Short mmCIF file of N, CA and C in Angstrom, two decimals:
data_model
loop_
_atom_site.label_atom_id
_atom_site.label_comp_id
_atom_site.label_asym_id
_atom_site.label_seq_id
_atom_site.Cartn_x
_atom_site.Cartn_y
_atom_site.Cartn_z
N MET A 1 1.01 -1.34 -0.28
CA MET A 1 -0.11 0.12 0.48
C MET A 1 0.98 1.50 0.12
N LEU A 2 1.85 1.32 1.26
CA LEU A 2 2.71 2.11 0.58
C LEU A 2 3.32 2.58 -0.60
N LEU A 3 3.83 1.33 -1.17
CA LEU A 3 4.38 1.67 -2.21
C LEU A 3 3.69 2.12 -3.32
N LEU A 4 2.03 2.25 -3.38
CA LEU A 4 1.15 2.58 -4.24
C LEU A 4 1.51 3.95 -3.99
N VAL A 5 1.07 4.66 -2.52
CA VAL A 5 1.19 5.45 -2.54
C VAL A 5 2.09 6.94 -2.66
N LEU A 6 3.39 6.14 -2.80
CA LEU A 6 4.98 7.03 -2.83
C LEU A 6 4.56 6.93 -4.52
N MET A 7 4.45 6.23 -5.40
CA MET A 7 4.38 6.50 -6.11
C MET A 7 3.30 7.01 -7.00
N SER A 8 2.16 7.30 -6.62
CA SER A 8 0.98 8.27 -7.21
C SER A 8 1.77 9.18 -6.44
N VAL A 9 2.35 9.81 -5.82
CA VAL A 9 2.59 11.17 -5.61
C VAL A 9 3.43 11.66 -6.17
N ALA A 10 4.66 10.56 -7.20
CA ALA A 10 6.33 10.86 -7.35
C ALA A 10 5.24 11.72 -8.95
N ALA A 11 6.86 12.33 -9.09
CA ALA A 11 6.20 13.78 -10.22
C ALA A 11 6.78 12.81 -11.41
N HIS A 12 6.00 13.55 -12.05
CA HIS A 12 6.28 12.29 -13.50
C HIS A 12 6.81 13.44 -14.33
N ALA A 13 7.98 13.10 -14.81
CA ALA A 13 8.05 14.11 -16.37
C ALA A 13 7.25 14.40 -17.36
N HIS A 14 6.63 15.66 -17.43
CA HIS A 14 6.24 16.22 -18.87
C HIS A 14 7.06 16.61 -19.65
N ALA A 15 7.58 15.70 -20.64
CA ALA A 15 8.25 15.97 -21.68
C ALA A 15 7.46 16.39 -22.36
N PHE A 16 7.94 17.60 -23.81
CA PHE A 16 7.17 17.54 -24.75
C PHE A 16 8.26 18.45 -25.75
N ILE A 17 7.66 18.00 -27.26
CA ILE A 17 7.79 18.81 -27.87
C ILE A 17 6.29 18.86 -29.25
N ASP A 18 5.81 20.59 -28.82
CA ASP A 18 5.36 20.79 -29.50
C ASP A 18 5.19 20.17 -31.41
N PRO A 19 3.91 20.37 -31.88
CA PRO A 19 3.85 20.13 -33.36
C PRO A 19 5.12 21.46 -34.04
N VAL A 20 5.30 21.53 -35.25
CA VAL A 20 6.08 22.19 -35.66
C VAL A 20 5.12 22.97 -36.16
N VAL A 21 5.46 24.51 -36.34
CA VAL A 21 3.82 25.33 -36.63
C VAL A 21 4.53 26.29 -37.65
N ILE A 22 4.01 26.62 -39.16
CA ILE A 22 5.03 27.20 -40.10
C ILE A 22 4.57 28.72 -40.04
N VAL A 23 5.56 29.47 -40.10
CA VAL A 23 5.36 30.66 -40.45
C VAL A 23 5.72 32.10 -41.19
N PRO A 24 5.24 32.48 -41.54
CA PRO A 24 3.75 32.62 -41.59
C PRO A 24 2.54 31.71 -41.96
N ALA A 25 1.84 31.71 -41.34
CA ALA A 25 1.02 30.47 -41.45
C ALA A 25 0.53 29.94 -43.10
N GLN A 26 0.25 31.17 -43.96
CA GLN A 26 0.22 30.99 -45.27
C GLN A 26 1.42 31.51 -46.25
N PRO A 27 2.65 31.26 -46.66
CA PRO A 27 3.43 32.34 -47.04
C PRO A 27 3.04 32.03 -48.24
N VAL A 28 3.41 33.16 -49.11
CA VAL A 28 3.32 32.89 -49.91
C VAL A 28 5.24 33.55 -50.99
N ALA A 29 6.00 32.91 -51.88
CA ALA A 29 6.94 33.29 -52.89
C ALA A 29 7.30 34.40 -52.94
N GLY A 30 8.97 34.69 -52.46
CA GLY A 30 9.34 36.03 -52.20
C GLY A 30 9.30 36.48 -50.61
N GLN A 31 8.24 35.55 -49.75
CA GLN A 31 8.31 35.59 -48.69
C GLN A 31 9.33 34.50 -47.48
N PRO A 32 9.97 35.71 -46.73
CA PRO A 32 10.38 34.59 -45.88
C PRO A 32 9.62 33.73 -45.82
N VAL A 33 10.33 32.70 -45.07
CA VAL A 33 9.68 31.49 -44.15
C VAL A 33 10.34 31.11 -43.20
N ALA A 34 9.33 30.50 -42.33
CA ALA A 34 9.89 29.71 -40.60
C ALA A 34 9.37 29.10 -40.43
N PHE A 35 9.99 28.05 -39.02
CA PHE A 35 8.87 27.26 -37.90
C PHE A 35 9.67 27.97 -37.29
N SER A 36 8.54 27.25 -35.96
CA SER A 36 8.57 27.40 -34.70
C SER A 36 8.52 26.14 -34.00
N VAL A 37 8.98 25.76 -32.69
CA VAL A 37 8.92 24.73 -32.03
C VAL A 37 8.53 24.45 -30.72
N ARG A 38 7.92 24.70 -30.24
CA ARG A 38 7.70 24.78 -28.28
C ARG A 38 8.02 23.11 -28.25
N ILE A 39 9.55 23.75 -26.95
CA ILE A 39 9.81 22.18 -26.61
C ILE A 39 10.07 22.77 -25.04
N GLY A 40 10.83 21.61 -24.27
CA GLY A 40 11.28 21.42 -22.67
C GLY A 40 11.05 20.68 -21.85
N VAL A 41 11.21 20.63 -20.80
CA VAL A 41 11.54 19.91 -19.52
C VAL A 41 12.22 18.53 -20.00
N CYS A 42 11.87 18.11 -20.99
CA CYS A 42 13.79 16.40 -20.63
C CYS A 42 14.37 17.03 -22.24
N GLU A 43 13.95 18.14 -23.34
CA GLU A 43 14.68 18.15 -24.36
C GLU A 43 14.51 19.57 -24.18
N TYR A 44 15.73 20.35 -25.27
CA TYR A 44 15.89 20.97 -25.30
C TYR A 44 16.70 21.47 -26.68
N PHE A 45 16.89 22.34 -27.64
CA PHE A 45 17.23 22.48 -28.97
C PHE A 45 19.03 23.29 -28.25
N GLN A 46 19.92 22.76 -29.01
CA GLN A 46 21.06 23.48 -28.63
C GLN A 46 20.85 25.61 -30.05
N ALA A 47 20.29 26.45 -29.27
CA ALA A 47 19.87 27.00 -30.50
C ALA A 47 19.94 28.61 -29.60
N PHE A 48 20.87 29.74 -30.35
CA PHE A 48 20.82 31.05 -29.75
C PHE A 48 20.31 31.99 -30.43
N GLY A 49 20.20 33.07 -30.67
CA GLY A 49 19.86 34.42 -31.46
C GLY A 49 18.96 35.31 -30.53
N PRO A 50 18.22 36.17 -31.32
CA PRO A 50 17.90 36.78 -30.46
C PRO A 50 16.29 36.45 -30.26
N ARG A 51 15.78 36.93 -28.94
CA ARG A 51 14.59 36.91 -28.02
C ARG A 51 13.50 38.04 -28.46
N ASP A 52 12.27 37.73 -28.05
CA ASP A 52 11.11 38.53 -28.73
C ASP A 52 10.16 38.54 -26.93
N GLY A 53 10.89 37.46 -25.88
CA GLY A 53 10.46 37.68 -24.67
C GLY A 53 9.93 35.88 -24.56
N VAL A 54 9.04 35.53 -25.80
CA VAL A 54 8.76 34.41 -25.83
C VAL A 54 9.64 33.74 -26.46
N THR A 55 9.92 33.99 -28.29
CA THR A 55 10.65 33.14 -29.14
C THR A 55 11.79 33.26 -29.23
N ILE A 56 13.18 32.63 -29.39
CA ILE A 56 14.18 32.25 -29.77
C ILE A 56 14.46 32.52 -31.09
N PHE A 57 14.56 33.07 -31.65
CA PHE A 57 14.17 33.64 -33.19
C PHE A 57 16.06 33.11 -33.59
N ALA A 58 16.18 31.29 -33.79
CA ALA A 58 17.66 31.22 -33.76
C ALA A 58 18.30 31.33 -34.85
N THR A 59 19.57 31.98 -35.27
CA THR A 59 19.98 32.00 -35.65
C THR A 59 21.06 31.40 -37.03
N ASP A 60 21.00 30.92 -38.68
CA ASP A 60 21.39 30.21 -39.25
C ASP A 60 22.19 28.63 -38.89
N GLU A 61 23.18 29.06 -38.12
CA GLU A 61 24.34 28.45 -37.93
C GLU A 61 23.53 27.20 -37.03
N TRP A 62 22.64 27.21 -36.15
CA TRP A 62 21.96 26.49 -34.73
C TRP A 62 21.34 25.18 -35.57
N ARG A 63 21.31 25.19 -37.10
CA ARG A 63 20.34 24.19 -37.87
C ARG A 63 21.00 23.93 -38.74
N THR A 64 20.74 22.50 -39.40
CA THR A 64 21.07 22.49 -41.19
C THR A 64 20.04 21.79 -41.81
N LEU A 65 19.72 22.43 -43.44
CA LEU A 65 18.40 22.13 -43.58
C LEU A 65 19.17 21.83 -45.15
N VAL A 66 18.69 20.30 -45.60
CA VAL A 66 18.84 19.94 -47.15
C VAL A 66 17.64 19.83 -47.64
N ILE A 67 17.75 20.39 -49.01
CA ILE A 67 16.30 20.09 -49.90
C ILE A 67 16.92 18.89 -50.80
N ASP A 68 15.41 18.36 -50.65
CA ASP A 68 15.18 17.36 -51.45
C ASP A 68 14.45 17.30 -52.10
N GLY A 69 13.88 18.36 -53.39
CA GLY A 69 12.78 18.04 -54.06
C GLY A 69 12.44 18.98 -53.57
N ASN A 70 10.49 18.62 -52.91
CA ASN A 70 9.65 19.24 -51.81
C ASN A 70 9.80 19.12 -50.46
N THR A 71 11.24 18.17 -49.94
CA THR A 71 10.83 17.96 -48.57
C THR A 71 12.51 18.35 -48.26
N LEU A 72 11.99 19.35 -47.07
CA LEU A 72 12.52 19.94 -46.52
C LEU A 72 12.97 19.25 -44.82
N ARG A 73 14.30 18.56 -44.93
CA ARG A 73 14.74 18.09 -43.77
C ARG A 73 15.75 19.13 -43.13
N VAL A 74 15.18 19.49 -41.58
CA VAL A 74 16.40 20.57 -41.08
C VAL A 74 16.75 19.33 -39.94
N THR A 75 17.88 20.09 -39.37
CA THR A 75 18.60 18.78 -38.23
C THR A 75 19.33 20.02 -37.13
N ALA A 76 18.67 19.87 -35.34
CA ALA A 76 18.80 20.55 -35.14
C ALA A 76 19.72 20.35 -34.05
N ARG A 77 20.41 20.64 -33.34
CA ARG A 77 21.29 19.99 -31.99
C ARG A 77 20.36 19.94 -31.06
N THR A 78 19.96 18.61 -30.54
CA THR A 78 18.94 18.34 -29.48
C THR A 78 19.29 18.13 -27.71
N PHE A 79 19.17 18.34 -26.88
CA PHE A 79 19.64 18.16 -25.48
C PHE A 79 18.35 16.99 -25.66
N PHE A 80 18.86 15.32 -25.25
CA PHE A 80 17.59 14.81 -24.45
C PHE A 80 17.91 14.27 -23.31
N ALA A 81 16.89 14.01 -22.22
CA ALA A 81 17.56 14.02 -20.89
C ALA A 81 17.73 11.91 -20.88
N PRO A 82 18.51 11.74 -20.42
CA PRO A 82 18.72 10.74 -19.56
C PRO A 82 17.47 9.44 -19.44
N ASP A 83 17.23 10.51 -17.83
CA ASP A 83 16.27 9.65 -17.10
C ASP A 83 15.59 11.20 -16.59
N GLN A 84 14.40 10.72 -15.91
CA GLN A 84 13.74 11.81 -15.25
C GLN A 84 14.60 12.65 -14.34
N PRO A 85 15.19 12.57 -13.50
CA PRO A 85 16.26 13.29 -12.86
C PRO A 85 17.34 14.09 -13.23
N ALA A 86 17.25 14.27 -15.12
CA ALA A 86 17.89 15.24 -16.14
C ALA A 86 17.14 16.25 -16.75
N CYS A 87 15.52 15.90 -16.32
CA CYS A 87 14.36 16.85 -17.30
C CYS A 87 14.29 17.83 -16.28
N VAL A 88 15.31 18.85 -16.82
CA VAL A 88 15.28 19.67 -15.85
C VAL A 88 15.50 21.34 -17.35
N TYR A 89 15.09 21.40 -18.49
CA TYR A 89 15.86 22.09 -18.94
C TYR A 89 13.55 23.07 -18.98
N PRO A 90 14.61 24.33 -19.24
CA PRO A 90 13.41 25.41 -19.32
C PRO A 90 12.27 25.26 -20.61
N THR A 91 11.03 25.68 -20.77
CA THR A 91 10.68 25.53 -21.37
C THR A 91 10.49 26.39 -22.59
N ALA A 92 11.06 26.38 -24.44
CA ALA A 92 11.21 27.51 -24.46
C ALA A 92 10.95 27.44 -26.42
N ARG A 93 9.90 28.22 -26.82
CA ARG A 93 9.78 28.65 -27.94
C ARG A 93 10.88 29.36 -29.00
N PHE A 94 10.88 28.19 -29.76
CA PHE A 94 12.12 28.23 -31.38
C PHE A 94 12.02 28.15 -32.17
N GLN A 95 12.29 29.54 -33.00
CA GLN A 95 11.70 29.28 -34.33
C GLN A 95 13.43 29.68 -35.44
N PHE A 96 13.53 28.83 -36.82
CA PHE A 96 14.19 28.72 -37.22
C PHE A 96 14.01 28.82 -38.72
N SER A 97 14.94 29.93 -39.51
CA SER A 97 14.15 30.04 -40.29
C SER A 97 14.82 29.32 -42.08
N LEU A 98 13.43 29.68 -42.61
CA LEU A 98 13.86 28.36 -44.29
C LEU A 98 14.02 28.88 -45.24
N GLY A 99 13.97 30.16 -45.32
CA GLY A 99 14.63 31.13 -46.49
C GLY A 99 13.04 31.16 -47.14
N ASN A 100 13.73 31.81 -48.23
CA ASN A 100 12.51 32.13 -49.05
C ASN A 100 12.75 30.67 -50.16
N LEU A 101 11.25 30.40 -50.33
CA LEU A 101 10.58 29.41 -51.26
C LEU A 101 9.79 30.00 -52.51
N PRO A 102 10.51 28.86 -53.87
CA PRO A 102 9.34 28.82 -54.56
C PRO A 102 7.70 28.23 -54.61
N PRO A 103 6.95 28.92 -55.02
CA PRO A 103 5.48 27.96 -55.36
C PRO A 103 5.85 26.90 -55.03
N GLY A 104 4.75 25.89 -53.97
CA GLY A 104 4.81 24.82 -53.74
C GLY A 104 3.74 24.26 -53.02
N LEU A 105 4.20 23.14 -52.53
CA LEU A 105 3.78 21.99 -52.07
C LEU A 105 5.07 21.49 -50.81
N TYR A 106 5.10 21.65 -49.87
CA TYR A 106 6.40 21.26 -49.66
C TYR A 106 6.05 20.13 -48.38
N ARG A 107 7.23 19.92 -47.60
CA ARG A 107 7.05 18.96 -46.38
C ARG A 107 8.04 18.93 -45.74
N LEU A 108 8.26 19.38 -44.43
CA LEU A 108 9.09 19.85 -43.40
C LEU A 108 9.20 18.71 -42.57
N GLU A 109 10.36 17.77 -42.36
CA GLU A 109 10.64 17.38 -41.71
C GLU A 109 12.28 17.62 -40.55
N LEU A 110 11.45 17.44 -39.40
CA LEU A 110 12.41 17.84 -37.91
C LEU A 110 13.06 16.25 -37.62
N TYR A 111 14.60 16.65 -37.24
CA TYR A 111 15.39 15.84 -36.92
C TYR A 111 15.86 16.41 -35.58
N GLY A 112 16.70 15.35 -34.41
CA GLY A 112 17.00 16.49 -33.27
C GLY A 112 18.37 15.32 -33.28
N GLU A 113 19.21 15.84 -33.38
CA GLU A 113 20.66 14.93 -33.20
C GLU A 113 20.93 15.20 -32.09
N GLU A 114 21.42 14.26 -31.17
CA GLU A 114 21.98 14.66 -29.55
C GLU A 114 23.32 14.78 -29.40
N ILE A 115 23.61 15.97 -28.96
CA ILE A 115 24.20 16.71 -28.85
C ILE A 115 25.78 15.39 -28.26
N PHE A 116 25.25 14.58 -27.59
CA PHE A 116 26.77 13.36 -27.24
C PHE A 116 26.53 12.90 -28.03
N ASN A 117 25.51 12.31 -28.98
CA ASN A 117 25.80 10.94 -29.76
C ASN A 117 25.29 11.44 -31.13
N PRO A 118 25.93 12.53 -32.35
CA PRO A 118 25.41 13.09 -33.20
C PRO A 118 24.71 11.43 -34.38
N ALA A 119 24.94 10.64 -33.78
CA ALA A 119 24.27 9.38 -34.95
C ALA A 119 23.20 9.12 -34.42
N PHE A 120 22.72 9.82 -33.09
CA PHE A 120 20.64 9.37 -32.91
C PHE A 120 20.33 10.69 -33.28
N ARG A 121 19.82 10.68 -34.40
CA ARG A 121 18.90 11.57 -35.02
C ARG A 121 17.08 11.14 -35.17
N PRO A 122 16.23 11.43 -34.19
CA PRO A 122 15.06 10.97 -34.21
C PRO A 122 14.32 11.79 -35.12
N LEU A 123 13.34 11.83 -35.39
CA LEU A 123 12.73 13.00 -36.11
C LEU A 123 11.67 13.03 -35.10
N ILE A 124 11.29 14.19 -34.65
CA ILE A 124 10.98 14.57 -33.51
C ILE A 124 9.17 15.94 -33.96
N GLY A 125 9.64 16.28 -35.09
CA GLY A 125 8.37 16.83 -36.09
C GLY A 125 8.77 16.72 -37.30
N SER A 126 7.10 16.90 -38.57
CA SER A 126 6.99 17.06 -39.15
C SER A 126 5.65 18.50 -39.65
N ALA A 127 5.63 18.61 -41.26
CA ALA A 127 3.74 19.62 -41.23
C ALA A 127 4.36 19.72 -42.67
N GLN A 128 3.20 19.68 -43.42
CA GLN A 128 3.11 19.68 -45.12
C GLN A 128 2.51 21.13 -44.67
N PHE A 129 2.95 21.78 -45.91
CA PHE A 129 2.68 23.42 -46.56
C PHE A 129 2.45 24.53 -48.00
N VAL A 130 1.90 24.85 -47.66
CA VAL A 130 2.11 25.38 -49.42
C VAL A 130 2.73 27.08 -49.11
N VAL A 131 3.51 27.23 -50.37
CA VAL A 131 3.65 27.96 -50.52
C VAL A 131 2.93 28.51 -51.89
N GLY A 132 1.93 30.15 -51.57
CA GLY A 132 1.87 30.17 -52.42
C GLY A 132 2.38 31.19 -53.20
N ALA A 133 1.28 31.33 -54.91
CA ALA A 133 2.22 32.00 -55.60
C ALA A 133 2.17 33.90 -55.15
N PRO A 134 3.25 34.50 -55.48
CA PRO A 134 3.28 36.27 -55.25
C PRO A 134 1.94 37.00 -55.63
N PRO A 135 1.11 37.36 -54.30
CA PRO A 135 -0.57 38.50 -55.24
C PRO A 135 0.05 39.50 -56.63
N ALA A 136 -0.82 39.18 -57.33
CA ALA A 136 -0.95 39.63 -58.74
C ALA A 136 -0.65 41.35 -58.13
N SER A 137 -0.50 41.98 -58.81
CA SER A 137 -0.74 43.43 -58.42
C SER A 137 -2.04 44.22 -59.58
N ILE A 138 -1.32 44.96 -59.08
CA ILE A 138 -2.82 45.76 -59.90
C ILE A 138 -2.40 47.48 -60.50
N PRO A 139 -2.45 47.17 -61.53
CA PRO A 139 -2.37 48.97 -62.13
C PRO A 139 -2.72 49.68 -61.82
N VAL A 140 -3.32 50.20 -61.14
CA VAL A 140 -3.46 51.85 -60.53
C VAL A 140 -2.86 52.75 -60.88
N ASN A 141 -1.60 53.17 -61.71
CA ASN A 141 -1.44 53.83 -62.37
C ASN A 141 -1.32 54.09 -63.98
N HIS A 142 -1.38 53.22 -64.55
CA HIS A 142 -1.35 52.57 -65.62
C HIS A 142 -2.15 54.08 -65.52
N TRP A 143 -1.73 54.72 -67.70
CA TRP A 143 -2.58 55.68 -68.21
C TRP A 143 -3.61 55.13 -68.68
N ALA A 144 -4.40 54.72 -69.01
CA ALA A 144 -5.81 54.45 -69.51
C ALA A 144 -7.01 54.35 -68.20
N ILE A 145 -6.14 53.77 -66.69
CA ILE A 145 -7.19 54.10 -66.06
C ILE A 145 -6.71 55.49 -65.27
N LEU A 146 -6.42 56.30 -65.02
CA LEU A 146 -5.89 57.13 -65.33
C LEU A 146 -7.07 58.17 -65.99
N VAL A 147 -6.98 57.97 -67.09
CA VAL A 147 -7.80 58.68 -68.43
C VAL A 147 -9.59 58.22 -67.58
N LEU A 148 -9.47 57.15 -67.67
CA LEU A 148 -11.04 56.12 -67.50
C LEU A 148 -11.35 57.11 -66.26
N LEU A 149 -10.64 57.53 -64.51
CA LEU A 149 -10.72 58.13 -63.41
C LEU A 149 -11.16 59.71 -63.42
N ALA A 150 -10.18 60.27 -64.70
CA ALA A 150 -10.53 61.40 -64.76
C ALA A 150 -11.82 61.67 -65.23
N ALA A 151 -12.26 61.12 -66.53
CA ALA A 151 -13.43 60.93 -67.36
C ALA A 151 -14.69 60.91 -66.54
N MET A 152 -14.36 59.63 -65.22
CA MET A 152 -15.58 59.26 -64.76
C MET A 152 -15.76 60.91 -63.32
N LEU A 153 -14.60 61.38 -63.33
CA LEU A 153 -14.33 63.17 -61.96
C LEU A 153 -15.18 63.46 -61.98
N ALA A 154 -14.68 64.38 -63.85
CA ALA A 154 -15.86 64.88 -64.89
C ALA A 154 -16.77 64.94 -65.36
N VAL A 155 -17.51 63.78 -64.98
CA VAL A 155 -18.94 63.52 -65.25
C VAL A 155 -19.80 63.73 -64.32
N ALA A 156 -18.53 63.29 -63.16
CA ALA A 156 -19.69 63.42 -61.74
C ALA A 156 -20.18 64.47 -61.70
N GLY A 157 -18.63 65.67 -61.80
CA GLY A 157 -18.46 66.61 -61.21
C GLY A 157 -20.05 68.02 -61.99
N MET A 158 -20.42 67.99 -63.40
CA MET A 158 -20.44 68.36 -64.63
C MET A 158 -22.13 67.71 -63.75
N ALA A 159 -22.21 66.33 -63.86
CA ALA A 159 -23.73 66.03 -63.23
C ALA A 159 -24.01 67.59 -61.18
N ARG A 160 -23.05 67.62 -60.69
CA ARG A 160 -23.18 67.68 -60.01
C ARG A 160 -23.37 69.28 -59.24
N LEU A 161 -22.90 69.91 -60.59
CA LEU A 161 -22.61 71.21 -60.68
C LEU A 161 -24.20 71.46 -62.00
N ARG A 162 -25.79 70.79 -62.41
CA ARG A 162 -25.88 71.03 -63.07
C ARG A 162 -27.81 70.79 -62.12
N LEU A 163 -26.94 69.93 -60.84
CA LEU A 163 -28.33 69.65 -59.85
C LEU A 163 -29.05 71.26 -59.61
N PRO A 164 -29.59 71.07 -58.95
CA PRO A 164 -30.56 72.75 -58.90
C PRO A 164 -29.97 72.95 -57.06
#
């Protein structure tokens, strides 16, 4: 009975790696694309960079990026706690850059490379996303549109002057 009581009050490790989130959510060609991941307790990325209080914007030297067709394989150096007493890492959100991507459907695979055993590289997250075509510009300063706008203003002005 005593063993059951002790087991029920023992602290459990709450290790987590949240799903990968693409930033911005709906990127378009010519726009920088990144991804963010929230991680902590028993796992942590070895990555540094500026922060905004919530997110660490990891500089490019803290990840490797291999592009194979439309598959983006990212490897980030990661601390994996070997057992529960070593689960002391803080919780943080990391954002890694992917650069500018042409329009298309992409698959992102995130691998964690163990700091002390680089051969250990488990897949720790993945996401599929679409990079859309850049928005088409509307020619508002084209000479024909300006002439049409001037004619419409002239007609509206003359109609206003003829009202009693």
